[in-house]
CSV table of N, CA, C and O in Angstrom, one decimal:
chain,number,residue,atom,x,y,z
A,1,UNK,N,4.8,2.7,8.8
A,1,UNK,CA,3.4,3.1,8.5
A,1,UNK,C,3.3,3.8,7.2
A,1,UNK,O,4.0,4.7,6.9
A,2,UNK,N,2.4,3.2,6.3
A,2,UNK,CA,2.4,3.8,5.0
A,2,UNK,C,1.5,5.0,4.9
A,2,UNK,O,1.7,5.9,4.0
A,3,UNK,N,0.4,5.0,5.7
A,3,UNK,CA,-0.5,6.2,5.7
A,3,UNK,C,-0.8,6.5,7.1
A,3,UNK,O,-1.2,5.5,7.9
A,4,UNK,N,-0.7,7.7,7.5
A,4,UNK,CA,-1.0,8.1,8.9
A,4,UNK,C,-2.1,9.2,8.9
A,4,UNK,O,-1.7,10.3,8.5
A,5,UNK,N,-3.3,8.9,9.3
A,5,UNK,CA,-4.3,9.9,9.4
A,5,UNK,C,-4.4,10.6,10.8
A,5,UNK,O,-4.2,9.9,11.8
A,6,UNK,N,-4.8,11.8,10.8
A,6,UNK,CA,-4.9,12.5,12.1
A,6,UNK,C,-5.9,13.7,11.9
A,6,UNK,O,-6.2,14.1,10.8
A,7,UNK,N,-6.2,14.3,13.0
A,7,UNK,CA,-7.1,15.5,13.0
A,7,UNK,C,-8.5,15.4,13.4
A,7,UNK,O,-9.2,16.4,13.4
A,8,UNK,N,-8.9,14.2,13.6
A,8,UNK,CA,-10.3,14.0,14.1
A,8,UNK,C,-10.6,14.5,15.4
A,8,UNK,O,-9.6,14.9,16.1
A,9,UNK,N,-11.8,14.6,15.8
A,9,UNK,CA,-12.2,15.1,17.1
A,9,UNK,C,-13.7,15.3,17.2
A,9,UNK,O,-14.5,14.9,16.4
A,10,UNK,N,-14.1,16.0,18.3
A,10,UNK,CA,-15.5,16.3,18.6
A,10,UNK,C,-15.7,17.8,18.2
A,10,UNK,O,-14.9,18.7,18.7
A,11,UNK,N,-16.7,18.0,17.5
A,11,UNK,CA,-17.1,19.4,17.1
A,11,UNK,C,-18.6,19.6,17.0
A,11,UNK,O,-19.3,18.6,16.8
A,12,UNK,N,-19.0,20.8,17.2
A,12,UNK,CA,-20.5,21.0,17.2
A,12,UNK,C,-20.9,21.2,15.7
A,12,UNK,O,-20.1,21.6,14.8
A,13,UNK,N,-22.1,20.9,15.5
A,13,UNK,CA,-22.7,21.1,14.1
A,13,UNK,C,-22.4,22.6,13.7
A,13,UNK,O,-22.6,23.5,14.5
A,14,UNK,N,-22.0,22.7,12.4
A,14,UNK,CA,-21.7,24.0,11.9
A,14,UNK,C,-20.2,24.3,12.0
A,14,UNK,O,-19.7,25.3,11.4
A,15,UNK,N,-19.5,23.5,12.8
A,15,UNK,CA,-18.1,23.8,13.0
A,15,UNK,C,-17.2,23.2,11.9
A,15,UNK,O,-17.7,22.7,10.9
A,16,UNK,N,-15.9,23.3,12.1
A,16,UNK,CA,-14.9,22.8,11.1
A,16,UNK,C,-13.8,22.0,11.7
A,16,UNK,O,-13.5,22.1,12.9
A,17,UNK,N,-13.3,21.1,10.9
A,17,UNK,CA,-12.1,20.3,11.2
A,17,UNK,C,-11.3,20.1,10.0
A,17,UNK,O,-11.8,20.1,8.9
A,18,UNK,N,-10.0,19.9,10.2
A,18,UNK,CA,-9.1,19.6,9.1
A,18,UNK,C,-8.4,18.3,9.4
A,18,UNK,O,-7.6,18.2,10.4
A,19,UNK,N,-8.6,17.4,8.5
A,19,UNK,CA,-7.9,16.1,8.6
A,19,UNK,C,-6.6,16.1,7.8
A,19,UNK,O,-6.6,16.7,6.7
A,20,UNK,N,-5.6,15.4,8.3
A,20,UNK,CA,-4.4,15.3,7.6
A,20,UNK,C,-4.0,13.8,7.4
A,20,UNK,O,-4.4,12.9,8.2
A,21,UNK,N,-3.3,13.5,6.3
A,21,UNK,CA,-2.9,12.2,6.0
A,21,UNK,C,-1.5,12.3,5.5
A,21,UNK,O,-1.2,12.9,4.5
A,22,UNK,N,-0.6,11.6,6.2
A,22,UNK,CA,0.9,11.6,5.8
A,22,UNK,C,1.1,10.3,5.0
A,22,UNK,O,0.9,9.2,5.5
A,23,UNK,N,1.6,10.5,3.8
A,23,UNK,CA,2.0,9.3,3.0
A,23,UNK,C,3.5,9.0,3.1
A,23,UNK,O,4.2,9.8,3.7
A,24,UNK,N,3.8,7.9,2.6
A,24,UNK,CA,5.2,7.4,2.7
A,24,UNK,C,5.8,7.4,1.2
A,24,UNK,O,5.1,7.7,0.3
A,25,UNK,N,7.0,7.0,1.1
A,25,UNK,CA,7.6,6.8,-0.2
A,25,UNK,C,6.9,5.8,-1.0
A,25,UNK,O,6.8,5.8,-2.2
A,26,UNK,N,6.3,4.8,-0.3
A,26,UNK,CA,5.6,3.7,-1.0
A,26,UNK,C,4.2,4.2,-1.5
A,26,UNK,O,3.8,3.9,-2.6
A,27,UNK,N,3.5,5.0,-0.7
A,27,UNK,CA,2.2,5.4,-1.0
A,27,UNK,C,2.0,6.7,-1.8
A,27,UNK,O,1.0,7.1,-2.2
A,28,UNK,N,3.2,7.4,-1.9
A,28,UNK,CA,3.2,8.6,-2.7
A,28,UNK,C,3.6,8.3,-4.1
A,28,UNK,O,4.6,7.7,-4.3
A,29,UNK,N,2.8,8.9,-5.1
A,29,UNK,CA,3.2,8.8,-6.5
A,29,UNK,C,2.6,9.9,-7.2
A,29,UNK,O,1.4,10.1,-7.1
A,30,UNK,N,3.4,10.7,-8.0
A,30,UNK,CA,2.8,11.8,-8.7
A,30,UNK,C,1.7,11.4,-9.6
A,30,UNK,O,0.8,12.3,-9.8
A,31,UNK,N,1.7,10.2,-10.1
A,31,UNK,CA,0.6,9.8,-11.0
A,31,UNK,C,-0.5,9.0,-10.3
A,31,UNK,O,-1.4,8.4,-11.0
A,32,UNK,N,-0.5,9.0,-9.0
A,32,UNK,CA,-1.5,8.2,-8.3
A,32,UNK,C,-2.6,9.0,-7.7
A,32,UNK,O,-2.7,10.2,-7.9
A,33,UNK,N,-3.5,8.3,-7.0
A,33,UNK,CA,-4.7,8.9,-6.4
A,33,UNK,C,-4.7,8.8,-4.9
A,33,UNK,O,-4.2,7.8,-4.4
A,34,UNK,N,-5.2,9.8,-4.2
A,34,UNK,CA,-5.4,9.7,-2.8
A,34,UNK,C,-6.9,10.0,-2.5
A,34,UNK,O,-7.5,10.8,-3.2
A,35,UNK,N,-7.4,9.4,-1.5
A,35,UNK,CA,-8.8,9.6,-1.2
A,35,UNK,C,-9.1,9.6,0.3
A,35,UNK,O,-8.3,9.1,1.1
A,36,UNK,N,-10.2,10.1,0.6
A,36,UNK,CA,-10.8,10.0,2.0
A,36,UNK,C,-12.1,9.2,1.8
A,36,UNK,O,-12.9,9.5,1.0
A,37,UNK,N,-12.3,8.2,2.7
A,37,UNK,CA,-13.5,7.5,2.8
A,37,UNK,C,-13.9,7.6,4.3
A,37,UNK,O,-13.1,7.9,5.1
A,38,UNK,N,-15.2,7.3,4.5
A,38,UNK,CA,-15.6,7.3,5.9
A,38,UNK,C,-16.6,6.1,6.1
A,38,UNK,O,-17.2,5.6,5.2
A,39,UNK,N,-16.6,5.7,7.4
A,39,UNK,CA,-17.5,4.6,7.8
A,39,UNK,C,-18.2,5.0,9.1
A,39,UNK,O,-17.5,5.2,10.1
A,40,UNK,N,-19.5,5.0,9.1
A,40,UNK,CA,-20.2,5.2,10.3
A,40,UNK,C,-20.8,3.9,10.7
A,40,UNK,O,-20.8,2.9,10.0
A,41,UNK,N,-21.3,3.9,12.0
A,41,UNK,CA,-21.7,2.6,12.6
A,41,UNK,C,-22.7,1.9,11.8
A,41,UNK,O,-23.7,2.4,11.4
A,42,UNK,N,-22.4,0.6,11.5
A,42,UNK,CA,-23.3,-0.2,10.7
A,42,UNK,C,-23.4,0.0,9.3
A,42,UNK,O,-24.2,-0.6,8.6
A,43,UNK,N,-22.5,0.8,8.7
A,43,UNK,CA,-22.6,1.1,7.3
A,43,UNK,C,-21.3,0.8,6.6
A,43,UNK,O,-20.3,0.6,7.2
A,44,UNK,N,-21.4,0.7,5.3
A,44,UNK,CA,-20.2,0.4,4.5
A,44,UNK,C,-19.3,1.7,4.4
A,44,UNK,O,-19.8,2.8,4.7
A,45,UNK,N,-18.1,1.4,3.9
A,45,UNK,CA,-17.2,2.6,3.6
A,45,UNK,C,-17.9,3.4,2.6
A,45,UNK,O,-18.4,2.9,1.5
A,46,UNK,N,-17.9,4.7,2.8
A,46,UNK,CA,-18.5,5.7,1.9
A,46,UNK,C,-17.4,6.6,1.3
A,46,UNK,O,-16.6,7.2,2.1
A,47,UNK,N,-17.4,6.8,0.0
A,47,UNK,CA,-16.5,7.7,-0.6
A,47,UNK,C,-16.8,9.1,-0.2
A,47,UNK,O,-17.9,9.5,-0.2
A,48,UNK,N,-15.7,9.9,0.1
A,48,UNK,CA,-15.9,11.3,0.5
A,48,UNK,C,-15.3,12.2,-0.5
A,48,UNK,O,-15.9,13.1,-1.1
A,49,UNK,N,-14.0,12.1,-0.8
A,49,UNK,CA,-13.3,12.9,-1.7
A,49,UNK,C,-12.0,12.3,-2.2
A,49,UNK,O,-11.5,11.4,-1.5
A,50,UNK,N,-11.5,12.7,-3.3
A,50,UNK,CA,-10.3,12.1,-3.9
A,50,UNK,C,-9.5,13.2,-4.6
A,50,UNK,O,-10.1,14.2,-5.1
A,51,UNK,N,-8.2,13.0,-4.8
A,51,UNK,CA,-7.4,13.9,-5.5
A,51,UNK,C,-6.3,13.2,-6.1
A,51,UNK,O,-5.8,12.2,-5.6
A,52,UNK,N,-5.8,13.6,-7.3
A,52,UNK,CA,-4.6,13.1,-7.9
A,52,UNK,C,-3.4,13.9,-7.3
A,52,UNK,O,-3.5,15.1,-7.1
A,53,UNK,N,-2.3,13.2,-7.0
A,53,UNK,CA,-1.2,13.8,-6.5
A,53,UNK,C,-0.7,14.9,-7.5
A,53,UNK,O,-0.1,15.9,-7.0
A,54,UNK,N,-1.0,14.8,-8.7
A,54,UNK,CA,-0.6,15.8,-9.7
A,54,UNK,C,-1.4,17.1,-9.5
A,54,UNK,O,-1.1,18.1,-10.0
A,55,UNK,N,-2.6,16.9,-8.8
A,55,UNK,CA,-3.4,18.0,-8.6
A,55,UNK,C,-4.4,18.3,-9.7
A,55,UNK,O,-5.1,19.3,-9.7
A,56,UNK,N,-4.3,17.5,-10.7
A,56,UNK,CA,-5.1,17.8,-12.0
A,56,UNK,C,-6.6,17.5,-11.8
A,56,UNK,O,-7.3,18.1,-12.6
A,57,UNK,N,-6.9,16.7,-10.8
A,57,UNK,CA,-8.4,16.4,-10.7
A,57,UNK,C,-8.7,16.2,-9.2
A,57,UNK,O,-7.9,15.7,-8.4
A,58,UNK,N,-9.9,16.6,-8.9
A,58,UNK,CA,-10.5,16.2,-7.6
A,58,UNK,C,-11.9,15.7,-7.8
A,58,UNK,O,-12.5,15.9,-8.9
A,59,UNK,N,-12.4,15.0,-6.8
A,59,UNK,CA,-13.8,14.4,-6.9
A,59,UNK,C,-14.4,14.5,-5.5
A,59,UNK,O,-13.6,14.3,-4.5
A,60,UNK,N,-15.7,14.7,-5.4
A,60,UNK,CA,-16.4,14.8,-4.1
A,60,UNK,C,-17.7,14.0,-4.2
A,60,UNK,O,-18.3,13.9,-5.2
A,61,UNK,N,-18.0,13.5,-3.0
A,61,UNK,CA,-19.4,12.9,-2.9
A,61,UNK,C,-20.4,14.0,-2.9
A,61,UNK,O,-20.1,15.1,-2.4
A,62,UNK,N,-21.6,13.8,-3.4
A,62,UNK,CA,-22.6,14.9,-3.4
A,62,UNK,C,-22.9,15.4,-2.0
A,62,UNK,O,-23.2,16.5,-1.8
A,63,UNK,N,-22.8,14.5,-1.0
A,63,UNK,CA,-23.2,14.8,0.3
A,63,UNK,C,-22.2,15.8,1.0
A,63,UNK,O,-22.5,16.5,2.0
A,64,UNK,N,-21.0,16.0,0.4
A,64,UNK,CA,-20.0,16.9,1.0
A,64,UNK,C,-19.6,18.0,0.1
A,64,UNK,O,-18.9,18.9,0.5
A,65,UNK,N,-20.1,18.0,-1.1
A,65,UNK,CA,-19.7,19.0,-2.1
A,65,UNK,C,-20.1,20.4,-1.6
A,65,UNK,O,-21.2,20.6,-1.2
A,66,UNK,N,-19.1,21.3,-1.7
A,66,UNK,CA,-19.4,22.6,-1.3
A,66,UNK,C,-19.1,22.9,0.2
A,66,UNK,O,-19.0,24.0,0.6
A,67,UNK,N,-18.9,21.8,0.9
A,67,UNK,CA,-18.5,21.9,2.4
A,67,UNK,C,-17.1,21.4,2.7
A,67,UNK,O,-16.4,21.9,3.5
A,68,UNK,N,-16.7,20.4,1.9
A,68,UNK,CA,-15.4,19.8,2.2
A,68,UNK,C,-14.4,20.1,1.0
A,68,UNK,O,-14.9,20.2,-0.2
A,69,UNK,N,-13.2,20.3,1.3
A,69,UNK,CA,-12.2,20.5,0.3
A,69,UNK,C,-11.0,19.6,0.5
A,69,UNK,O,-10.4,19.6,1.6
A,70,UNK,N,-10.6,18.9,-0.5
A,70,UNK,CA,-9.4,18.0,-0.5
A,70,UNK,C,-8.2,18.8,-1.1
A,70,UNK,O,-8.4,19.5,-2.2
A,71,UNK,N,-7.1,18.7,-0.5
A,71,UNK,CA,-5.9,19.3,-1.1
A,71,UNK,C,-4.7,18.4,-0.8
A,71,UNK,O,-4.7,17.5,0.0
A,72,UNK,N,-3.5,18.8,-1.4
A,72,UNK,CA,-2.3,18.0,-1.1
A,72,UNK,C,-1.1,18.9,-1.1
A,72,UNK,O,-1.1,20.0,-1.7
A,73,UNK,N,-0.1,18.5,-0.5
A,73,UNK,CA,1.2,19.2,-0.5
A,73,UNK,C,2.3,18.1,-0.8
A,73,UNK,O,2.7,17.4,0.1
A,74,UNK,N,2.6,18.1,-2.1
A,74,UNK,CA,3.5,17.0,-2.5
A,74,UNK,C,4.9,17.0,-1.8
A,74,UNK,O,5.4,15.9,-1.5
A,75,UNK,N,5.4,18.2,-1.6
A,75,UNK,CA,6.7,18.2,-1.0
A,75,UNK,C,6.8,17.5,0.4
A,75,UNK,O,7.8,16.9,0.8
A,76,UNK,N,5.7,17.5,1.1
A,76,UNK,CA,5.6,16.9,2.4
A,76,UNK,C,4.8,15.5,2.3
A,76,UNK,O,4.6,14.9,3.4
A,77,UNK,N,4.4,15.1,1.2
A,77,UNK,CA,3.6,13.9,1.0
A,77,UNK,C,2.4,13.9,1.9
A,77,UNK,O,2.1,12.9,2.6
A,78,UNK,N,1.7,15.0,1.9
A,78,UNK,CA,0.5,15.2,2.8
A,78,UNK,C,-0.7,15.4,2.0
A,78,UNK,O,-0.7,16.1,0.9
A,79,UNK,N,-1.8,14.9,2.4
A,79,UNK,CA,-3.1,15.2,1.9
A,79,UNK,C,-4.0,15.7,3.0
A,79,UNK,O,-3.9,15.2,4.1
A,80,UNK,N,-4.9,16.6,2.7
A,80,UNK,CA,-5.7,17.3,3.7
A,80,UNK,C,-7.2,17.2,3.3
A,80,UNK,O,-7.5,17.2,2.1
A,81,UNK,N,-8.0,17.2,4.3
A,81,UNK,CA,-9.5,17.3,4.1
A,81,UNK,C,-10.0,18.4,5.0
A,81,UNK,O,-10.1,18.2,6.2
A,82,UNK,N,-10.3,19.5,4.4
A,82,UNK,CA,-10.9,20.6,5.2
A,82,UNK,C,-12.4,20.4,5.2
A,82,UNK,O,-13.0,20.4,4.1
A,83,UNK,N,-12.9,20.3,6.4
A,83,UNK,CA,-14.4,20.0,6.5
A,83,UNK,C,-15.0,21.2,7.2
A,83,UNK,O,-14.7,21.5,8.4
A,84,UNK,N,-15.9,21.9,6.5
A,84,UNK,CA,-16.7,23.0,7.0
A,84,UNK,C,-18.1,22.7,7.1
A,84,UNK,O,-18.6,21.8,6.5
A,85,UNK,N,-18.9,23.5,7.9
A,85,UNK,CA,-20.3,23.3,8.0
A,85,UNK,C,-20.7,21.9,8.3
A,85,UNK,O,-21.6,21.3,7.7
A,86,UNK,N,-20.0,21.4,9.3
A,86,UNK,CA,-20.2,19.9,9.6
A,86,UNK,C,-21.6,19.7,10.2
A,86,UNK,O,-22.2,20.5,10.8
A,87,UNK,N,-22.1,18.5,9.8
A,87,UNK,CA,-23.4,18.1,10.3
A,87,UNK,C,-23.3,16.8,11.1
A,87,UNK,O,-22.3,16.0,10.9
A,88,UNK,N,-24.3,16.5,11.9
A,88,UNK,CA,-24.2,15.3,12.7
A,88,UNK,C,-24.1,14.0,11.8
A,88,UNK,O,-23.4,13.1,12.2
A,89,UNK,N,-24.6,14.0,10.6
A,89,UNK,CA,-24.5,12.9,9.7
A,89,UNK,C,-23.1,12.7,9.1
A,89,UNK,O,-22.8,11.7,8.5
A,90,UNK,N,-22.2,13.7,9.4
A,90,UNK,CA,-20.8,13.5,9.0
A,90,UNK,C,-20.0,12.7,10.0
A,90,UNK,O,-18.9,12.4,9.8
A,91,UNK,N,-20.6,12.4,11.1
A,91,UNK,CA,-20.0,11.6,12.2
A,91,UNK,C,-19.6,10.2,11.6
A,91,UNK,O,-20.4,9.5,11.1
A,92,UNK,N,-18.3,9.9,11.7
A,92,UNK,CA,-17.8,8.6,11.2
A,92,UNK,C,-16.3,8.5,11.5
A,92,UNK,O,-15.7,9.5,11.9
A,93,UNK,N,-15.8,7.3,11.2
A,93,UNK,CA,-14.3,7.2,11.2
A,93,UNK,C,-13.9,7.5,9.8
A,93,UNK,O,-14.4,6.9,8.8
A,94,UNK,N,-12.9,8.4,9.6
A,94,UNK,CA,-12.5,8.8,8.3
A,94,UNK,C,-11.1,8.1,8.0
A,94,UNK,O,-10.2,8.1,8.9
A,95,UNK,N,-11.0,7.5,6.9
A,95,UNK,CA,-9.8,6.8,6.4
A,95,UNK,C,-9.2,7.5,5.2
A,95,UNK,O,-10.0,7.8,4.3
A,96,UNK,N,-7.9,7.7,5.2
A,96,UNK,CA,-7.3,8.1,4.0
A,96,UNK,C,-6.8,6.8,3.2
A,96,UNK,O,-6.5,5.8,3.9
A,97,UNK,N,-6.7,6.9,1.9
A,97,UNK,CA,-6.4,5.7,1.1
A,97,UNK,C,-5.5,6.1,-0.1
A,97,UNK,O,-5.7,7.3,-0.5
A,98,UNK,N,-4.7,5.2,-0.5
A,98,UNK,CA,-3.8,5.6,-1.6
A,98,UNK,C,-3.8,4.5,-2.6
A,98,UNK,O,-3.8,3.3,-2.3
A,99,UNK,N,-3.7,4.9,-3.9
A,99,UNK,CA,-3.4,4.0,-5.0
A,99,UNK,C,-2.3,4.7,-5.8
A,99,UNK,O,-2.6,5.6,-6.6
A,100,UNK,N,-1.0,4.3,-5.6
A,100,UNK,CA,0.1,5.0,-6.3
A,100,UNK,C,0.0,4.9,-7.8
A,100,UNK,O,0.6,5.7,-8.5
A,101,UNK,N,-0.8,4.0,-8.3
A,101,UNK,CA,-0.9,3.8,-9.8
A,101,UNK,C,-2.4,4.1,-10.2
A,101,UNK,O,-2.8,3.6,-11.3
A,102,UNK,N,-3.1,4.7,-9.4
A,102,UNK,CA,-4.5,5.0,-9.7
A,102,UNK,C,-4.7,5.8,-10.9
A,102,UNK,O,-3.9,6.7,-11.2
A,103,UNK,N,-5.8,5.6,-11.6
A,103,UNK,CA,-6.1,6.4,-12.8
A,103,UNK,C,-7.4,7.2,-12.5
A,103,UNK,O,-8.1,6.9,-11.5
A,104,UNK,N,-7.6,8.2,-13.3
A,104,UNK,CA,-8.7,9.1,-13.1
A,104,UNK,C,-10.0,8.4,-12.9
A,104,UNK,O,-10.8,8.8,-12.0
A,105,UNK,N,-10.3,7.4,-13.7
A,105,UNK,CA,-11.7,6.8,-13.7
A,105,UNK,C,-11.9,6.0,-12.4
A,105,UNK,O,-13.1,5.6,-12.2
A,106,UNK,N,-10.9,5.7,-11.6
A,106,UNK,CA,-11.1,4.9,-10.4
A,106,UNK,C,-11.0,5.7,-9.2
A,106,UNK,O,-11.0,5.1,-8.1
A,107,UNK,N,-11.0,7.0,-9.2
A,107,UNK,CA,-10.8,7.8,-8.0
A,107,UNK,C,-11.9,7.6,-7.0
A,107,UNK,O,-11.6,7.7,-5.8
A,108,UNK,N,-13.1,7.2,-7.3
A,108,UNK,CA,-14.2,7.1,-6.4
A,108,UNK,C,-14.4,5.6,-5.9
A,108,UNK,O,-15.2,5.4,-5.0
A,109,UNK,N,-13.6,4.7,-6.4
A,109,UNK,CA,-13.8,3.3,-6.1
A,109,UNK,C,-13.0,2.8,-5.0
A,109,UNK,O,-11.8,2.8,-5.0
A,110,UNK,N,-13.7,2.3,-4.0
A,110,UNK,CA,-13.0,1.8,-2.8
A,110,UNK,C,-12.1,0.7,-3.1
A,110,UNK,O,-11.0,0.6,-2.6
A,111,UNK,N,-12.5,-0.2,-4.0
A,111,UNK,CA,-11.6,-1.4,-4.3
A,111,UNK,C,-10.4,-1.0,-5.1
A,111,UNK,O,-9.5,-1.9,-5.3
A,112,UNK,N,-10.3,0.2,-5.6
A,112,UNK,CA,-9.2,0.6,-6.4
A,112,UNK,C,-8.0,1.0,-5.5
A,112,UNK,O,-6.9,1.3,-6.0
A,113,UNK,N,-8.2,1.2,-4.2
A,113,UNK,CA,-7.2,1.7,-3.3
A,113,UNK,C,-6.5,0.5,-2.5
A,113,UNK,O,-7.2,-0.3,-1.9
A,114,UNK,N,-5.2,0.5,-2.6
A,114,UNK,CA,-4.5,-0.6,-2.0
A,114,UNK,C,-3.9,-0.4,-0.6
A,114,UNK,O,-3.6,-1.3,0.1
A,115,UNK,N,-3.8,0.9,-0.2
A,115,UNK,CA,-3.2,1.2,1.1
A,115,UNK,C,-4.2,2.1,1.8
A,115,UNK,O,-4.8,3.0,1.3
A,116,UNK,N,-4.3,1.8,3.1
A,116,UNK,CA,-5.3,2.4,4.0
A,116,UNK,C,-4.7,2.9,5.3
A,116,UNK,O,-3.9,2.2,5.9
A,117,UNK,N,-5.0,4.1,5.7
A,117,UNK,CA,-4.6,4.6,7.0
A,117,UNK,C,-5.4,3.9,8.1
A,117,UNK,O,-6.4,3.2,7.9
A,118,UNK,N,-5.1,4.3,9.3
A,118,UNK,CA,-5.8,3.6,10.5
A,118,UNK,C,-7.1,4.2,10.8
A,118,UNK,O,-7.8,3.6,11.6
A,119,UNK,N,-7.4,5.3,10.3
A,119,UNK,CA,-8.7,6.0,10.6
A,119,UNK,C,-8.6,7.0,11.7
A,119,UNK,O,-7.9,6.8,12.6
A,120,UNK,N,-9.4,8.0,11.6
A,120,UNK,CA,-9.5,9.0,12.6
A,120,UNK,C,-11.0,9.4,12.8
A,120,UNK,O,-11.7,9.6,11.9
A,121,UNK,N,-11.4,9.4,14.1
A,121,UNK,CA,-12.8,9.6,14.4
A,121,UNK,C,-13.2,11.0,14.4
A,121,UNK,O,-12.6,11.9,15.1
A,122,UNK,N,-14.3,11.3,13.7
A,122,UNK,CA,-14.9,12.6,13.7
A,122,UNK,C,-16.3,12.5,14.3
A,122,UNK,O,-17.1,11.7,13.8
A,123,UNK,N,-16.6,13.3,15.3
A,123,UNK,CA,-17.9,13.2,15.9
A,123,UNK,C,-18.5,14.6,15.9
A,123,UNK,O,-17.8,15.6,16.4
A,124,UNK,N,-19.7,14.8,15.3
A,124,UNK,CA,-20.3,16.1,15.2
A,124,UNK,C,-21.6,16.0,16.0
A,124,UNK,O,-22.5,15.2,15.8
A,125,UNK,N,-21.6,16.9,17.0
A,125,UNK,CA,-22.8,16.9,17.9
A,125,UNK,C,-23.8,17.9,17.5
A,125,UNK,O,-23.4,19.0,16.9
A,126,UNK,N,-25.0,17.6,17.7
A,126,UNK,CA,-26.1,18.5,17.3
A,126,UNK,C,-26.4,19.6,18.3
A,126,UNK,O,-25.9,19.6,19.4
């Protein structure tokens, strides 16, 4: 398994969850990008957040800015998504994605990511 996502679950509005994504030797690269996307029922994949493994840059969707934080732990090849102040509209399957050769300008682009995790379901109740 190249990417393994975990941490989803059911939470009440206003609550928090922390998603984790374990990368492999194939999907980890100090010069690459990691991202979280989400897909809710009947919708396209939506960009959520991205980070360079070097830690030099992060990017967030406007809808999550100020509530979600993406981070990484290179020694363990792990990427995290801390989600606070969750809203019902955050309900979706969350996917982590990797582009080991990604560049800064492509961090938000779904088609720029070559490896995808299996997804983890986040459900936020009102």
